PDB file of C-alpha atoms and ligand atoms in Angstrom:
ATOM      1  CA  UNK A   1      89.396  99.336 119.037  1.00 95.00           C
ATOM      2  CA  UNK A   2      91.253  96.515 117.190  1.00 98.00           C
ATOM      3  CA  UNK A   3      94.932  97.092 115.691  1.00 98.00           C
ATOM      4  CA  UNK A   4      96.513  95.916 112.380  1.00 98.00           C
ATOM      5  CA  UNK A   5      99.302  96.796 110.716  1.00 98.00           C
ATOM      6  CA  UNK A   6      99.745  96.321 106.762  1.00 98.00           C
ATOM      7  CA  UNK A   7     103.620  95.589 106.547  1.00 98.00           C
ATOM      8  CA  UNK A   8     104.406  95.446 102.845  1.00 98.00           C
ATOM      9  CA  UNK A   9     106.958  95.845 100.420  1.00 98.00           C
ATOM     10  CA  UNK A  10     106.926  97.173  96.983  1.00 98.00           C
ATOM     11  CA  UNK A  11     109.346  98.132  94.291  1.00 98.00           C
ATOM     12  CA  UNK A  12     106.529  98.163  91.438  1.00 98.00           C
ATOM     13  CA  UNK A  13     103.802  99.511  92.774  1.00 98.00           C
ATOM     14  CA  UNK A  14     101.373  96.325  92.762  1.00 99.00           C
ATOM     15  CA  UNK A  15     101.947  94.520  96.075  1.00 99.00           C
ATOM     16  CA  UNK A  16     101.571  98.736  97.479  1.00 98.00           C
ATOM     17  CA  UNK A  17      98.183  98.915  96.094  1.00 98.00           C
ATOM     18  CA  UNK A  18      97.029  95.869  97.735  1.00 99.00           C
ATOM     19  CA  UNK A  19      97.979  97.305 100.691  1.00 99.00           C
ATOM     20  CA  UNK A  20      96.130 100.179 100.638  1.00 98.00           C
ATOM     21  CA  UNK A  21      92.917  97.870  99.336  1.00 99.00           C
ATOM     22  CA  UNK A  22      93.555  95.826 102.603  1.00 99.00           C
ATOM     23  CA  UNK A  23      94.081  98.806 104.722  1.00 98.00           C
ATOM     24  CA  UNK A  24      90.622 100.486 103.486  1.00 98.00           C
ATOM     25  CA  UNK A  25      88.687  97.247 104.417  1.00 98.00           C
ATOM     26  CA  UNK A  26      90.060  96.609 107.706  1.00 98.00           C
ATOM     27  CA  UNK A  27      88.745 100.283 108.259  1.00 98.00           C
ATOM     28  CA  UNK A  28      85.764  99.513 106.939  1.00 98.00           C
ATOM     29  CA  UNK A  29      85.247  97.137 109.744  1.00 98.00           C
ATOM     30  CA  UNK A  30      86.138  99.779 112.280  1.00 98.00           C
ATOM     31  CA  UNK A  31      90.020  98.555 112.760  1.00 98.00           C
ATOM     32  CA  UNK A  32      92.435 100.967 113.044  1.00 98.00           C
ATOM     33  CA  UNK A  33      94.908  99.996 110.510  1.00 98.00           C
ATOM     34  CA  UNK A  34      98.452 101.167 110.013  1.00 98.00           C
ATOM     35  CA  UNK A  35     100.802 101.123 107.186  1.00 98.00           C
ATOM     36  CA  UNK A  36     104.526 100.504 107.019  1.00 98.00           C
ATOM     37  CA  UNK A  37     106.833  99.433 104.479  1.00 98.00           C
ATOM     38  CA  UNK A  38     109.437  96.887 105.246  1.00 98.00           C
ATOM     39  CA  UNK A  39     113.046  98.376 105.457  1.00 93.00           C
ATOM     40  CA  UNK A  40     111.937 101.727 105.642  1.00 94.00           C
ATOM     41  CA  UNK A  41     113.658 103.803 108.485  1.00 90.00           C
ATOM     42  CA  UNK A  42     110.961 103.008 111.211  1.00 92.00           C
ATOM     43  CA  UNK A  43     109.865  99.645 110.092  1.00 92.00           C
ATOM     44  CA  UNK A  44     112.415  98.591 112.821  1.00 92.00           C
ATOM     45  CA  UNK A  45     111.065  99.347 115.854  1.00 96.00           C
ATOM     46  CA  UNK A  46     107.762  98.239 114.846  1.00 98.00           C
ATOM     47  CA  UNK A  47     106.503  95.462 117.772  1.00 98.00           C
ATOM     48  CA  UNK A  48     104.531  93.141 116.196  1.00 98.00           C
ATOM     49  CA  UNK A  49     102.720  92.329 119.574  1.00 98.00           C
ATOM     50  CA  UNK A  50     100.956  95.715 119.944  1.00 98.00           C
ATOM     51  CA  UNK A  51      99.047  95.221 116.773  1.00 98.00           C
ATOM     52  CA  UNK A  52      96.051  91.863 116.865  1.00 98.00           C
ATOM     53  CA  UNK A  53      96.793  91.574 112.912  1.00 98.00           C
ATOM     54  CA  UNK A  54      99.920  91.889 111.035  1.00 98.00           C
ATOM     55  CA  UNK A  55      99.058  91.536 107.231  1.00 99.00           C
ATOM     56  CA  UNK A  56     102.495  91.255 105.623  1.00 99.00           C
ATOM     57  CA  UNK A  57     102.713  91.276 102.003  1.00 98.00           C
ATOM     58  CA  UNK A  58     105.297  91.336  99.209  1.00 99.00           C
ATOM     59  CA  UNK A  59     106.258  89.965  95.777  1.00 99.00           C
ATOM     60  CA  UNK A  60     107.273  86.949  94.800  1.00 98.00           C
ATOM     61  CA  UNK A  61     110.709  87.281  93.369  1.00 98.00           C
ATOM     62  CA  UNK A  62     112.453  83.953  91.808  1.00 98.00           C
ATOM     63  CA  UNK A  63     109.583  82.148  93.549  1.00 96.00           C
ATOM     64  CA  UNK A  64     110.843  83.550  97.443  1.00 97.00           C
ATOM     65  CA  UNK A  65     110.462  86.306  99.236  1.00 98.00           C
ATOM     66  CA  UNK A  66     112.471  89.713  97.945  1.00 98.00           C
ATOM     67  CA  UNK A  67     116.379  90.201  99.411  1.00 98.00           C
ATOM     68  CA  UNK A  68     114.961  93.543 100.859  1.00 98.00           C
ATOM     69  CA  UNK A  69     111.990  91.394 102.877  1.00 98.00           C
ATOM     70  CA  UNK A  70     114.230  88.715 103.711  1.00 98.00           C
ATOM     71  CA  UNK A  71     116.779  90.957 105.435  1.00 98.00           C
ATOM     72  CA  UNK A  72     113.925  92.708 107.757  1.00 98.00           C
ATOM     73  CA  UNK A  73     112.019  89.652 108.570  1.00 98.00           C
ATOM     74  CA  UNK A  74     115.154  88.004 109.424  1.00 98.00           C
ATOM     75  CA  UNK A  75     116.476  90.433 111.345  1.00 97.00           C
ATOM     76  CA  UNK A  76     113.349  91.312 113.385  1.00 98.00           C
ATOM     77  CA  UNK A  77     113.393  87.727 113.999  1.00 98.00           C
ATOM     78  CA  UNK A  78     116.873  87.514 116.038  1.00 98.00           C
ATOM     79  CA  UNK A  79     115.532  90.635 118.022  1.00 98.00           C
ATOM     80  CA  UNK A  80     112.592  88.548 118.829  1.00 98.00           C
ATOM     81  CA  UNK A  81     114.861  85.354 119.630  1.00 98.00           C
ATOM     82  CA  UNK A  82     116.874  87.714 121.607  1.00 98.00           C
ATOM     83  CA  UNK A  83     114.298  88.238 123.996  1.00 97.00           C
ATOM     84  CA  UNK A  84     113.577  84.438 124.470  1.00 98.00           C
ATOM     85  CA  UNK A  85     110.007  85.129 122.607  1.00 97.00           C
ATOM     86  CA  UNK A  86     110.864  82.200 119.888  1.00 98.00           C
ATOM     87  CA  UNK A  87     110.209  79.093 122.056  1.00 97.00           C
ATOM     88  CA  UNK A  88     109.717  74.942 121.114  1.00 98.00           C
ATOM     89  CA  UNK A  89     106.209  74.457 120.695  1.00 98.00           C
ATOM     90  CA  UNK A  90     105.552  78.070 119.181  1.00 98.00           C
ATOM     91  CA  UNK A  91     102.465  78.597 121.609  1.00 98.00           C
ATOM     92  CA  UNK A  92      99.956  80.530 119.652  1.00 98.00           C
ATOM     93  CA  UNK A  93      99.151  83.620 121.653  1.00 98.00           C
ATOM     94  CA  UNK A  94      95.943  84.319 122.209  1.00 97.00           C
ATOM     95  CA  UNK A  95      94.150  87.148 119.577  1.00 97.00           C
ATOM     96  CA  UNK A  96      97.431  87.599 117.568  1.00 98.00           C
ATOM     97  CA  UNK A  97      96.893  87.637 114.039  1.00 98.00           C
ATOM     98  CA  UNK A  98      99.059  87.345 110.174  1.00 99.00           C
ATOM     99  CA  UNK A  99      97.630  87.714 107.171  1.00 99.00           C
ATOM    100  CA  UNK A 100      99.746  86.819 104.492  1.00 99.00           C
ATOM    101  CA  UNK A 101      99.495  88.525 100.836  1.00 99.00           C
ATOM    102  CA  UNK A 102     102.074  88.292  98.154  1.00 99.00           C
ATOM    103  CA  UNK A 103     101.229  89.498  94.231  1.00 99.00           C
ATOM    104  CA  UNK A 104     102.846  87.293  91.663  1.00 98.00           C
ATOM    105  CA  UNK A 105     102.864  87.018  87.680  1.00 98.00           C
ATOM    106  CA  UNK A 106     103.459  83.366  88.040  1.00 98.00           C
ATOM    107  CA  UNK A 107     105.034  83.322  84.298  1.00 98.00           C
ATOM    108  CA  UNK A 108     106.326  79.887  84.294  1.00 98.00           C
ATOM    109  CA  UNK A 109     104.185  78.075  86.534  1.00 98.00           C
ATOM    110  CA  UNK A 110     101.520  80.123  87.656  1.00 98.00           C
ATOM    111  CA  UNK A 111     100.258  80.455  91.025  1.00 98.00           C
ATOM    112  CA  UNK A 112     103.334  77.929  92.753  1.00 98.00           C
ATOM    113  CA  UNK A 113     105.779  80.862  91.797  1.00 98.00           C
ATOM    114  CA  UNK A 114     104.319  82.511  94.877  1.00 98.00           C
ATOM    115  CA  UNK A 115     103.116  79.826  97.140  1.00 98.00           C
ATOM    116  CA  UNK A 116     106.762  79.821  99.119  1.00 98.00           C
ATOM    117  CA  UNK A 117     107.269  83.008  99.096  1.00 98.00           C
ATOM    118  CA  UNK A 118     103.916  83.371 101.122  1.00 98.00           C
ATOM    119  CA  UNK A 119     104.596  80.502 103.212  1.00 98.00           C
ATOM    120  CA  UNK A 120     108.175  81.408 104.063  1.00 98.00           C
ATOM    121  CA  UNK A 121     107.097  84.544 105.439  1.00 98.00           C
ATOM    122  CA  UNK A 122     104.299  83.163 107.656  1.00 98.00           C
ATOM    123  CA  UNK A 123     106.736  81.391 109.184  1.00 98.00           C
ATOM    124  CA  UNK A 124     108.053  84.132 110.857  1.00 98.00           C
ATOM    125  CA  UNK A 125     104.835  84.720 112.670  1.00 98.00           C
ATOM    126  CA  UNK A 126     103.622  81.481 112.989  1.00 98.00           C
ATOM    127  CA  UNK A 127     107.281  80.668 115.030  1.00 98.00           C
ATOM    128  CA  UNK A 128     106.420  83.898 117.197  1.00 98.00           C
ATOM    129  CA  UNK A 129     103.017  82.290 118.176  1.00 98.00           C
ATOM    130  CA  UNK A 130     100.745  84.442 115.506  1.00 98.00           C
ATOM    131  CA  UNK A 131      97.724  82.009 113.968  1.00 98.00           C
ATOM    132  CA  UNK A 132      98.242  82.454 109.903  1.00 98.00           C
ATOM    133  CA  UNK A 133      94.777  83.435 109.584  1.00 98.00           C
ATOM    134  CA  UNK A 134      94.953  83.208 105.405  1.00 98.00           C
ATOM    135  CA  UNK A 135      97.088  83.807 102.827  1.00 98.00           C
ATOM    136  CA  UNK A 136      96.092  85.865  99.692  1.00 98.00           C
ATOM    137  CA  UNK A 137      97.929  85.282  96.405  1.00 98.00           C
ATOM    138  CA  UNK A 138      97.278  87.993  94.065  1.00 99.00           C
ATOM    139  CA  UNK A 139      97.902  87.522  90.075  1.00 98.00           C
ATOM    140  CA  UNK A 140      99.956  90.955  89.038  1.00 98.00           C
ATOM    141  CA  UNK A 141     101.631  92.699  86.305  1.00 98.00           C
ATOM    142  CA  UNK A 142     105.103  91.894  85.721  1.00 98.00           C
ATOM    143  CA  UNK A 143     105.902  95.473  84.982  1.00 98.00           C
ATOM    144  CA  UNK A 144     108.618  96.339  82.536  1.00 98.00           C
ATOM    145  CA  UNK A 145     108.688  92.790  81.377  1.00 98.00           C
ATOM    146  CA  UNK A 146     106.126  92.296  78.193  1.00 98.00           C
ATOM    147  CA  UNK A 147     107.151  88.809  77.418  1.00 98.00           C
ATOM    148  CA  UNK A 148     106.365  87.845  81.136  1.00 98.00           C
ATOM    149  CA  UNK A 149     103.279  89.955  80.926  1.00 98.00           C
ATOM    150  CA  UNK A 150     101.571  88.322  78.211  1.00 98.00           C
ATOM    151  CA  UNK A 151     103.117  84.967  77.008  1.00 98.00           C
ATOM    152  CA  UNK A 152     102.809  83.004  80.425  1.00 98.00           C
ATOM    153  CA  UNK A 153     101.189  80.385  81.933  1.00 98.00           C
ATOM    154  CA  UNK A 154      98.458  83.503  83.359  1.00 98.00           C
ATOM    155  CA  UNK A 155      98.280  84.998  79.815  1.00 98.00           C
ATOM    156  CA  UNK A 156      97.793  88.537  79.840  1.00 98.00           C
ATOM    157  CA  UNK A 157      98.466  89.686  82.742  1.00 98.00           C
ATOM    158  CA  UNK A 158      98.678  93.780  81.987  1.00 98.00           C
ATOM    159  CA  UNK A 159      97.059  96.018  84.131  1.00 98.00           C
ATOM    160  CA  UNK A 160      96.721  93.776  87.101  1.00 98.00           C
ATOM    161  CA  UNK A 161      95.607  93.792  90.002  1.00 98.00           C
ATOM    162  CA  UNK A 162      92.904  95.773  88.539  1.00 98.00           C
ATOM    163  CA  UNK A 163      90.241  98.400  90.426  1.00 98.00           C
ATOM    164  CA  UNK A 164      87.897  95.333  90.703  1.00 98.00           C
ATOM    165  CA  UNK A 165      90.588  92.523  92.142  1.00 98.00           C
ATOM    166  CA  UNK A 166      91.446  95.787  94.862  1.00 99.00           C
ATOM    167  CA  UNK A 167      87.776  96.474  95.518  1.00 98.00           C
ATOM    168  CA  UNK A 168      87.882  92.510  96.200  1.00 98.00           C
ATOM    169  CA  UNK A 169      90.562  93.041  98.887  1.00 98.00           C
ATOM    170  CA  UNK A 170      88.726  95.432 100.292  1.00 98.00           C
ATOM    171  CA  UNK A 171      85.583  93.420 101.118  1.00 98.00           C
ATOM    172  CA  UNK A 172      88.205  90.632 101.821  1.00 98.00           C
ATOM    173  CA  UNK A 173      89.959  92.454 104.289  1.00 98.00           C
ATOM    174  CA  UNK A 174      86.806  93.805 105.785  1.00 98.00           C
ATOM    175  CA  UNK A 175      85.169  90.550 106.000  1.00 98.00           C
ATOM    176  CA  UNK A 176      87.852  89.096 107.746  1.00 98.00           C
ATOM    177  CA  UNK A 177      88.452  91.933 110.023  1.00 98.00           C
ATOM    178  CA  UNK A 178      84.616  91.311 110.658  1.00 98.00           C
ATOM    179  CA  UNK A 179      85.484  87.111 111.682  1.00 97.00           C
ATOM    180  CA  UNK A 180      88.587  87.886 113.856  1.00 97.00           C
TER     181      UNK A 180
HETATM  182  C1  LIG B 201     113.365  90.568  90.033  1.00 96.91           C
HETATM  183  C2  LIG B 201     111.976  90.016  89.875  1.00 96.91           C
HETATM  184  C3  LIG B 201     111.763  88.655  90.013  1.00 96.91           C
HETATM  185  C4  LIG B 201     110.477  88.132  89.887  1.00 96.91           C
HETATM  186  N1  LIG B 201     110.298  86.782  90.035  1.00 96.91           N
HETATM  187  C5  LIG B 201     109.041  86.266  89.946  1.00 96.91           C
HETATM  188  C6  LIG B 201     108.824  84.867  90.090  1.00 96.91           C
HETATM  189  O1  LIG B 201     109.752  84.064  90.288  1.00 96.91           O
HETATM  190  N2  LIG B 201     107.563  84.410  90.002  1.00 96.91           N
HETATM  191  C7  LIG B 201     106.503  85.232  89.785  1.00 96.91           C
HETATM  192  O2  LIG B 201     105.385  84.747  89.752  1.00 96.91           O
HETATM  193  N3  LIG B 201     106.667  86.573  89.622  1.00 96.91           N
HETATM  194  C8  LIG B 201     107.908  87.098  89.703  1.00 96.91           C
HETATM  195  N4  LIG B 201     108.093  88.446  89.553  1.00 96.91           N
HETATM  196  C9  LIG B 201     106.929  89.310  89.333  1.00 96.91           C
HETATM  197  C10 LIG B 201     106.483  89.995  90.601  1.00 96.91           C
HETATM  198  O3  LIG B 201     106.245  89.056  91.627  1.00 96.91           O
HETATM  199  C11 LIG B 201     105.180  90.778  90.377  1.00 96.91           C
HETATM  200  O4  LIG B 201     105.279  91.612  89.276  1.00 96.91           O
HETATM  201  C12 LIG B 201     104.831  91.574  91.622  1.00 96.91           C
HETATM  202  O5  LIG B 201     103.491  91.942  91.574  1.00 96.91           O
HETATM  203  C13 LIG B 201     105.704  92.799  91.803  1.00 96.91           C
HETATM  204  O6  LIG B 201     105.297  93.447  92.984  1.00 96.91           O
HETATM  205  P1  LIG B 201     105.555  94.998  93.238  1.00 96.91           P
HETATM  206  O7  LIG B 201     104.938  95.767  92.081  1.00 96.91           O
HETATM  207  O8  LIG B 201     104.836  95.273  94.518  1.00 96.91           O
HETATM  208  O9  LIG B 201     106.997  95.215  93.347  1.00 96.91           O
HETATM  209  C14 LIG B 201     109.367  88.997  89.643  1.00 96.91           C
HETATM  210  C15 LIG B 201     109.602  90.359  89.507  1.00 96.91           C
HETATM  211  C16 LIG B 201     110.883  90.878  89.599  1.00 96.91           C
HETATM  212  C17 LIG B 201     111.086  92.352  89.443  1.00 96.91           C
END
């Protein structure tokens, strides 16, 4: 049976629910699928190699990834380095897997508010020799922030992602558990 892990990070609640959207439709397709949140006690000793996709997701915060999210990547990254697995080249390695998702409001300038965020963290995996098999940008509330919520480039933006743009996850996730 194929692995993934959903790594995410979350402090309102949107980038979470994705998660669990993507986790349900990498079931669907007969995965087993994990869930851990970034920084959390365990989220540590996770080894990314055991697991054929890693879908990592977070918000975009002042267009980058989140302090909290940059302080585990990075520091799972020296571990990595450590053991001489971060090589010239980056050699993909066979069957290994990221999935990149990050929700956004995208206030200012819409869906570029995220774009580096979600490419920043790829990097991570793409250096240790995982294929970037998509990334997923996915319009969200800004919660507790009105102005940001509904006078932005997105308009209104309250109540998203809603139950259909998670039921789209799902079948996303499912249909590219289904290609991999
Ligand atoms: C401190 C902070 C900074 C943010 N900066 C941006 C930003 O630069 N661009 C953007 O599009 N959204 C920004 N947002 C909105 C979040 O990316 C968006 O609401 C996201 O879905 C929150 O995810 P979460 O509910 O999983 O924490 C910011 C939110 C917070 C709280």
């Amino acid at each position: 049976m194929k692995r993934a892990l959903v790594l995410y990070w979350s402090a309102t609640g949107n980038t979470e629910k994705c998660a669990y959207s993507i986790r349900t439709g990498l079931t669907d397709a007969g995965w087993q699928a994990e869930l851990q949140k970034m920084g959390a006690e365990d989220s540590q000793d996770v080894e990314f190699y055991d697991y054929d996709l890693i879908c990592v997701g977070a918000p975009s915060y002042n267009w980058t990834a989140p302090k909290p999210v940059d302080a585990y990547l990075r520091r799972k990254f020296q571990e990595y380095k450590a053991r001489g697995e971060v090589v010239p080249g980056a050699p993909k390695r066979p069957g290994k897997q990221a999935l990149i998702f990050c929700t956004y409001s995208g206030p200012h300038t819409g869906m570029n508010e995220a774009i580096p965020a979600g490419k920043y963290m790829g990097q991570f995996f793409e250096h240790l020799g995982f294929t970037i098999a998509d990334e997923w940008y996915i319009l969200s509330e800004f919660v507790g922030d009105e102005a940001n919520s509904t006078l932005g480039r997105m308009g209104d933006i309250r109540g998203l992602p809603s139950g259909a743009d998670l039921a789209r996850l799902r079948t996303a996730a499912k249909n590219l558990a289904d290609r991999l």
